[in-house]
Amino acid sequence: MEVAQTVATRATCPRASVGAVLVRQHRILTTGYNGAPRNVAHCSEIGCEIVGGHCLRATHAESNAIVQGALHGVQLEGATAYCTHQPCINCAKLLISAGIVAIVYRDSYSDPFAERLLNEAGVKFAKYETANP
């Protein structure tokens, strides 16, 4: 989770700094943060495009982590996603389709339909709980 938090510092959409790390067998496969697609100006450069309370310019961290796998030929099936925020419905669908088997998130983003799809697909998901000394 600490790696996801560090990756989130690279986010270029000022609305939220979100990071995602995809891991299999204790090895980092890919990382992603929320920011504009390749060759498109970032929100931090020209501002956000907000429609319906969401920024249209930024690609979500989970989606970017999946794209990194596709670009570099990294198979993601069987991986666990560590995310600073609970995935939205669109990212949940992509994670399911990519073969992610578990999702651990730090901050809640309640989306009952995303949770329903994750359950239906058999993807384990849980809120990250830090140990209190």
JSON list of C-alpha atoms in Angstrom, two decimals:
[
{"chain": "A", "resi": 1, "resn": "MET", "atom": "CA", "xyz": [0.00, 0.00, 0.00]},
{"chain": "A", "resi": 2, "resn": "GLU", "atom": "CA", "xyz": [2.93, 2.31, 0.68]},
{"chain": "A", "resi": 3, "resn": "VAL", "atom": "CA", "xyz": [4.03, 1.89, -2.95]},
{"chain": "A", "resi": 4, "resn": "ALA", "atom": "CA", "xyz": [0.51, 2.80, -4.16]},
{"chain": "A", "resi": 5, "resn": "GLN", "atom": "CA", "xyz": [0.60, 5.90, -1.96]},
{"chain": "A", "resi": 6, "resn": "THR", "atom": "CA", "xyz": [3.97, 6.89, -3.42]},
{"chain": "A", "resi": 7, "resn": "VAL", "atom": "CA", "xyz": [2.75, 6.30, -6.99]},
{"chain": "A", "resi": 8, "resn": "ALA", "atom": "CA", "xyz": [-0.27, 8.53, -6.20]},
{"chain": "A", "resi": 9, "resn": "THR", "atom": "CA", "xyz": [2.11, 11.48, -5.71]},
{"chain": "A", "resi": 10, "resn": "ARG", "atom": "CA", "xyz": [2.65, 11.46, -9.50]},
{"chain": "A", "resi": 11, "resn": "ALA", "atom": "CA", "xyz": [-1.07, 12.11, -10.17]},
{"chain": "A", "resi": 12, "resn": "THR", "atom": "CA", "xyz": [-1.69, 15.07, -12.46]},
{"chain": "A", "resi": 13, "resn": "CYS", "atom": "CA", "xyz": [-5.39, 15.63, -11.74]},
{"chain": "A", "resi": 14, "resn": "PRO", "atom": "CA", "xyz": [-5.64, 17.93, -8.71]},
{"chain": "A", "resi": 15, "resn": "ARG", "atom": "CA", "xyz": [-9.05, 16.56, -7.73]},
{"chain": "A", "resi": 16, "resn": "ALA", "atom": "CA", "xyz": [-7.52, 13.42, -6.21]},
{"chain": "A", "resi": 17, "resn": "SER", "atom": "CA", "xyz": [-4.13, 11.77, -6.00]},
{"chain": "A", "resi": 18, "resn": "VAL", "atom": "CA", "xyz": [-4.83, 8.12, -6.70]},
{"chain": "A", "resi": 19, "resn": "GLY", "atom": "CA", "xyz": [-2.30, 5.31, -7.11]},
{"chain": "A", "resi": 20, "resn": "ALA", "atom": "CA", "xyz": [-2.56, 1.65, -8.04]},
{"chain": "A", "resi": 21, "resn": "VAL", "atom": "CA", "xyz": [-0.02, -1.17, -7.94]},
{"chain": "A", "resi": 22, "resn": "LEU", "atom": "CA", "xyz": [-0.64, -4.58, -9.51]},
{"chain": "A", "resi": 23, "resn": "VAL", "atom": "CA", "xyz": [1.28, -7.38, -7.79]},
{"chain": "A", "resi": 24, "resn": "ARG", "atom": "CA", "xyz": [1.63, -11.14, -8.25]},
{"chain": "A", "resi": 25, "resn": "GLN", "atom": "CA", "xyz": [3.68, -13.44, -6.02]},
{"chain": "A", "resi": 26, "resn": "HIS", "atom": "CA", "xyz": [5.13, -10.47, -4.11]},
{"chain": "A", "resi": 27, "resn": "ARG", "atom": "CA", "xyz": [6.42, -8.83, -7.32]},
{"chain": "A", "resi": 28, "resn": "ILE", "atom": "CA", "xyz": [5.28, -5.48, -8.69]},
{"chain": "A", "resi": 29, "resn": "LEU", "atom": "CA", "xyz": [3.94, -5.94, -12.21]},
{"chain": "A", "resi": 30, "resn": "THR", "atom": "CA", "xyz": [2.70, -2.44, -13.05]},
{"chain": "A", "resi": 31, "resn": "THR", "atom": "CA", "xyz": [1.77, 0.86, -11.45]},
{"chain": "A", "resi": 32, "resn": "GLY", "atom": "CA", "xyz": [-0.65, 3.61, -12.40]},
{"chain": "A", "resi": 33, "resn": "TYR", "atom": "CA", "xyz": [-1.79, 7.02, -11.23]},
{"chain": "A", "resi": 34, "resn": "ASN", "atom": "CA", "xyz": [-4.62, 9.27, -12.34]},
{"chain": "A", "resi": 35, "resn": "GLY", "atom": "CA", "xyz": [-3.64, 11.52, -15.22]},
{"chain": "A", "resi": 36, "resn": "ALA", "atom": "CA", "xyz": [-4.36, 12.36, -18.83]},
{"chain": "A", "resi": 37, "resn": "PRO", "atom": "CA", "xyz": [-3.81, 9.87, -21.66]},
{"chain": "A", "resi": 38, "resn": "ARG", "atom": "CA", "xyz": [-0.54, 9.88, -23.57]},
{"chain": "A", "resi": 39, "resn": "ASN", "atom": "CA", "xyz": [0.00, 13.01, -25.72]},
{"chain": "A", "resi": 40, "resn": "VAL", "atom": "CA", "xyz": [-2.90, 14.86, -24.02]},
{"chain": "A", "resi": 41, "resn": "ALA", "atom": "CA", "xyz": [-2.40, 17.85, -21.73]},
{"chain": "A", "resi": 42, "resn": "HIS", "atom": "CA", "xyz": [-2.72, 17.07, -18.03]},
{"chain": "A", "resi": 43, "resn": "CYS", "atom": "CA", "xyz": [-5.25, 18.72, -15.71]},
{"chain": "A", "resi": 44, "resn": "SER", "atom": "CA", "xyz": [-2.36, 20.23, -13.78]},
{"chain": "A", "resi": 45, "resn": "GLU", "atom": "CA", "xyz": [-1.37, 22.05, -16.99]},
{"chain": "A", "resi": 46, "resn": "ILE", "atom": "CA", "xyz": [-4.71, 23.27, -18.37]},
{"chain": "A", "resi": 47, "resn": "GLY", "atom": "CA", "xyz": [-7.35, 22.42, -15.79]},
{"chain": "A", "resi": 48, "resn": "CYS", "atom": "CA", "xyz": [-9.94, 19.70, -15.36]},
{"chain": "A", "resi": 49, "resn": "GLU", "atom": "CA", "xyz": [-12.90, 19.03, -17.65]},
{"chain": "A", "resi": 50, "resn": "ILE", "atom": "CA", "xyz": [-15.72, 18.36, -15.20]},
{"chain": "A", "resi": 51, "resn": "VAL", "atom": "CA", "xyz": [-19.00, 16.76, -16.26]},
{"chain": "A", "resi": 52, "resn": "GLY", "atom": "CA", "xyz": [-21.39, 15.22, -13.76]},
{"chain": "A", "resi": 53, "resn": "GLY", "atom": "CA", "xyz": [-18.89, 15.71, -10.95]},
{"chain": "A", "resi": 54, "resn": "HIS", "atom": "CA", "xyz": [-16.16, 13.70, -12.73]},
{"chain": "A", "resi": 55, "resn": "CYS", "atom": "CA", "xyz": [-13.05, 14.82, -14.57]},
{"chain": "A", "resi": 56, "resn": "LEU", "atom": "CA", "xyz": [-13.17, 13.66, -18.19]},
{"chain": "A", "resi": 57, "resn": "ARG", "atom": "CA", "xyz": [-9.51, 14.46, -18.86]},
{"chain": "A", "resi": 58, "resn": "ALA", "atom": "CA", "xyz": [-7.99, 12.07, -16.30]},
{"chain": "A", "resi": 59, "resn": "THR", "atom": "CA", "xyz": [-7.63, 8.33, -16.76]},
{"chain": "A", "resi": 60, "resn": "HIS", "atom": "CA", "xyz": [-7.98, 6.50, -13.45]},
{"chain": "A", "resi": 61, "resn": "ALA", "atom": "CA", "xyz": [-4.97, 4.92, -11.75]},
{"chain": "A", "resi": 62, "resn": "GLU", "atom": "CA", "xyz": [-6.28, 1.35, -12.06]},
{"chain": "A", "resi": 63, "resn": "SER", "atom": "CA", "xyz": [-6.92, 1.81, -15.78]},
{"chain": "A", "resi": 64, "resn": "ASN", "atom": "CA", "xyz": [-3.43, 3.23, -16.28]},
{"chain": "A", "resi": 65, "resn": "ALA", "atom": "CA", "xyz": [-1.90, 0.26, -14.44]},
{"chain": "A", "resi": 66, "resn": "ILE", "atom": "CA", "xyz": [-3.77, -2.13, -16.78]},
{"chain": "A", "resi": 67, "resn": "VAL", "atom": "CA", "xyz": [-2.68, -0.12, -19.84]},
{"chain": "A", "resi": 68, "resn": "GLN", "atom": "CA", "xyz": [0.95, -0.36, -18.68]},
{"chain": "A", "resi": 69, "resn": "GLY", "atom": "CA", "xyz": [0.59, -4.13, -18.67]},
{"chain": "A", "resi": 70, "resn": "ALA", "atom": "CA", "xyz": [-0.80, -4.08, -22.20]},
{"chain": "A", "resi": 71, "resn": "LEU", "atom": "CA", "xyz": [1.91, -1.71, -23.49]},
{"chain": "A", "resi": 72, "resn": "HIS", "atom": "CA", "xyz": [4.76, -3.75, -22.02]},
{"chain": "A", "resi": 73, "resn": "GLY", "atom": "CA", "xyz": [3.38, -7.27, -22.49]},
{"chain": "A", "resi": 74, "resn": "VAL", "atom": "CA", "xyz": [2.90, -7.96, -18.78]},
{"chain": "A", "resi": 75, "resn": "GLN", "atom": "CA", "xyz": [0.28, -10.59, -18.04]},
{"chain": "A", "resi": 76, "resn": "LEU", "atom": "CA", "xyz": [-1.92, -9.44, -15.16]},
{"chain": "A", "resi": 77, "resn": "GLU", "atom": "CA", "xyz": [-4.06, -12.53, -14.65]},
{"chain": "A", "resi": 78, "resn": "GLY", "atom": "CA", "xyz": [-3.94, -13.71, -11.05]},
{"chain": "A", "resi": 79, "resn": "ALA", "atom": "CA", "xyz": [-2.63, -10.39, -9.72]},
{"chain": "A", "resi": 80, "resn": "THR", "atom": "CA", "xyz": [-3.73, -8.39, -6.69]},
{"chain": "A", "resi": 81, "resn": "ALA", "atom": "CA", "xyz": [-4.45, -4.67, -7.03]},
{"chain": "A", "resi": 82, "resn": "TYR", "atom": "CA", "xyz": [-3.40, -2.33, -4.22]},
{"chain": "A", "resi": 83, "resn": "CYS", "atom": "CA", "xyz": [-5.26, 0.96, -4.67]},
{"chain": "A", "resi": 84, "resn": "THR", "atom": "CA", "xyz": [-5.30, 4.14, -2.64]},
{"chain": "A", "resi": 85, "resn": "HIS", "atom": "CA", "xyz": [-9.04, 4.42, -3.38]},
{"chain": "A", "resi": 86, "resn": "GLN", "atom": "CA", "xyz": [-11.76, 1.81, -3.81]},
{"chain": "A", "resi": 87, "resn": "PRO", "atom": "CA", "xyz": [-12.21, 1.31, -7.59]},
{"chain": "A", "resi": 88, "resn": "CYS", "atom": "CA", "xyz": [-15.17, 2.92, -9.36]},
{"chain": "A", "resi": 89, "resn": "ILE", "atom": "CA", "xyz": [-17.49, 0.80, -11.50]},
{"chain": "A", "resi": 90, "resn": "ASN", "atom": "CA", "xyz": [-15.48, 1.32, -14.70]},
{"chain": "A", "resi": 91, "resn": "CYS", "atom": "CA", "xyz": [-12.18, 0.41, -13.07]},
{"chain": "A", "resi": 92, "resn": "ALA", "atom": "CA", "xyz": [-13.80, -2.56, -11.31]},
{"chain": "A", "resi": 93, "resn": "LYS", "atom": "CA", "xyz": [-14.97, -3.88, -14.69]},
{"chain": "A", "resi": 94, "resn": "LEU", "atom": "CA", "xyz": [-11.50, -3.46, -16.18]},
{"chain": "A", "resi": 95, "resn": "LEU", "atom": "CA", "xyz": [-9.83, -5.16, -13.22]},
{"chain": "A", "resi": 96, "resn": "ILE", "atom": "CA", "xyz": [-12.26, -8.07, -13.49]},
{"chain": "A", "resi": 97, "resn": "SER", "atom": "CA", "xyz": [-11.62, -8.39, -17.24]},
{"chain": "A", "resi": 98, "resn": "ALA", "atom": "CA", "xyz": [-7.84, -8.22, -16.72]},
{"chain": "A", "resi": 99, "resn": "GLY", "atom": "CA", "xyz": [-8.01, -11.26, -14.42]},
{"chain": "A", "resi": 100, "resn": "ILE", "atom": "CA", "xyz": [-7.28, -9.47, -11.14]},
{"chain": "A", "resi": 101, "resn": "VAL", "atom": "CA", "xyz": [-8.21, -11.83, -8.29]},
{"chain": "A", "resi": 102, "resn": "ALA", "atom": "CA", "xyz": [-8.09, -9.46, -5.31]},
{"chain": "A", "resi": 103, "resn": "ILE", "atom": "CA", "xyz": [-8.30, -5.74, -4.59]},
{"chain": "A", "resi": 104, "resn": "VAL", "atom": "CA", "xyz": [-7.03, -4.03, -1.46]},
{"chain": "A", "resi": 105, "resn": "TYR", "atom": "CA", "xyz": [-7.94, -0.36, -1.10]},
{"chain": "A", "resi": 106, "resn": "ARG", "atom": "CA", "xyz": [-7.19, 2.33, 1.49]},
{"chain": "A", "resi": 107, "resn": "ASP", "atom": "CA", "xyz": [-9.96, 4.93, 1.03]},
{"chain": "A", "resi": 108, "resn": "SER", "atom": "CA", "xyz": [-13.61, 4.01, 0.51]},
{"chain": "A", "resi": 109, "resn": "TYR", "atom": "CA", "xyz": [-15.54, 5.13, -2.55]},
{"chain": "A", "resi": 110, "resn": "SER", "atom": "CA", "xyz": [-18.88, 3.48, -2.05]},
{"chain": "A", "resi": 111, "resn": "ASP", "atom": "CA", "xyz": [-20.18, 1.99, -5.29]},
{"chain": "A", "resi": 112, "resn": "PRO", "atom": "CA", "xyz": [-22.68, -0.79, -4.56]},
{"chain": "A", "resi": 113, "resn": "PHE", "atom": "CA", "xyz": [-22.86, -1.93, -8.19]},
{"chain": "A", "resi": 114, "resn": "ALA", "atom": "CA", "xyz": [-19.07, -2.18, -8.46]},
{"chain": "A", "resi": 115, "resn": "GLU", "atom": "CA", "xyz": [-19.07, -4.27, -5.28]},
{"chain": "A", "resi": 116, "resn": "ARG", "atom": "CA", "xyz": [-21.85, -6.45, -6.68]},
{"chain": "A", "resi": 117, "resn": "LEU", "atom": "CA", "xyz": [-19.91, -7.11, -9.90]},
{"chain": "A", "resi": 118, "resn": "LEU", "atom": "CA", "xyz": [-16.71, -7.87, -7.99]},
{"chain": "A", "resi": 119, "resn": "ASN", "atom": "CA", "xyz": [-18.59, -10.36, -5.82]},
{"chain": "A", "resi": 120, "resn": "GLU", "atom": "CA", "xyz": [-20.24, -11.93, -8.87]},
{"chain": "A", "resi": 121, "resn": "ALA", "atom": "CA", "xyz": [-16.86, -12.30, -10.58]},
{"chain": "A", "resi": 122, "resn": "GLY", "atom": "CA", "xyz": [-15.31, -13.83, -7.46]},
{"chain": "A", "resi": 123, "resn": "VAL", "atom": "CA", "xyz": [-12.82, -10.99, -6.98]},
{"chain": "A", "resi": 124, "resn": "LYS", "atom": "CA", "xyz": [-11.92, -10.57, -3.31]},
{"chain": "A", "resi": 125, "resn": "PHE", "atom": "CA", "xyz": [-11.83, -6.98, -2.14]},
{"chain": "A", "resi": 126, "resn": "ALA", "atom": "CA", "xyz": [-11.12, -5.48, 1.24]},
{"chain": "A", "resi": 127, "resn": "LYS", "atom": "CA", "xyz": [-10.30, -2.20, 2.90]},
{"chain": "A", "resi": 128, "resn": "TYR", "atom": "CA", "xyz": [-6.65, -1.94, 3.94]},
{"chain": "A", "resi": 129, "resn": "GLU", "atom": "CA", "xyz": [-6.36, -1.77, 7.69]},
{"chain": "A", "resi": 130, "resn": "THR", "atom": "CA", "xyz": [-3.14, -0.61, 9.25]},
{"chain": "A", "resi": 131, "resn": "ALA", "atom": "CA", "xyz": [-2.04, -2.21, 12.48]},
{"chain": "A", "resi": 132, "resn": "ASN", "atom": "CA", "xyz": [-2.41, 0.09, 15.46]},
{"chain": "A", "resi": 133, "resn": "PRO", "atom": "CA", "xyz": [0.59, -0.31, 17.78]}
]
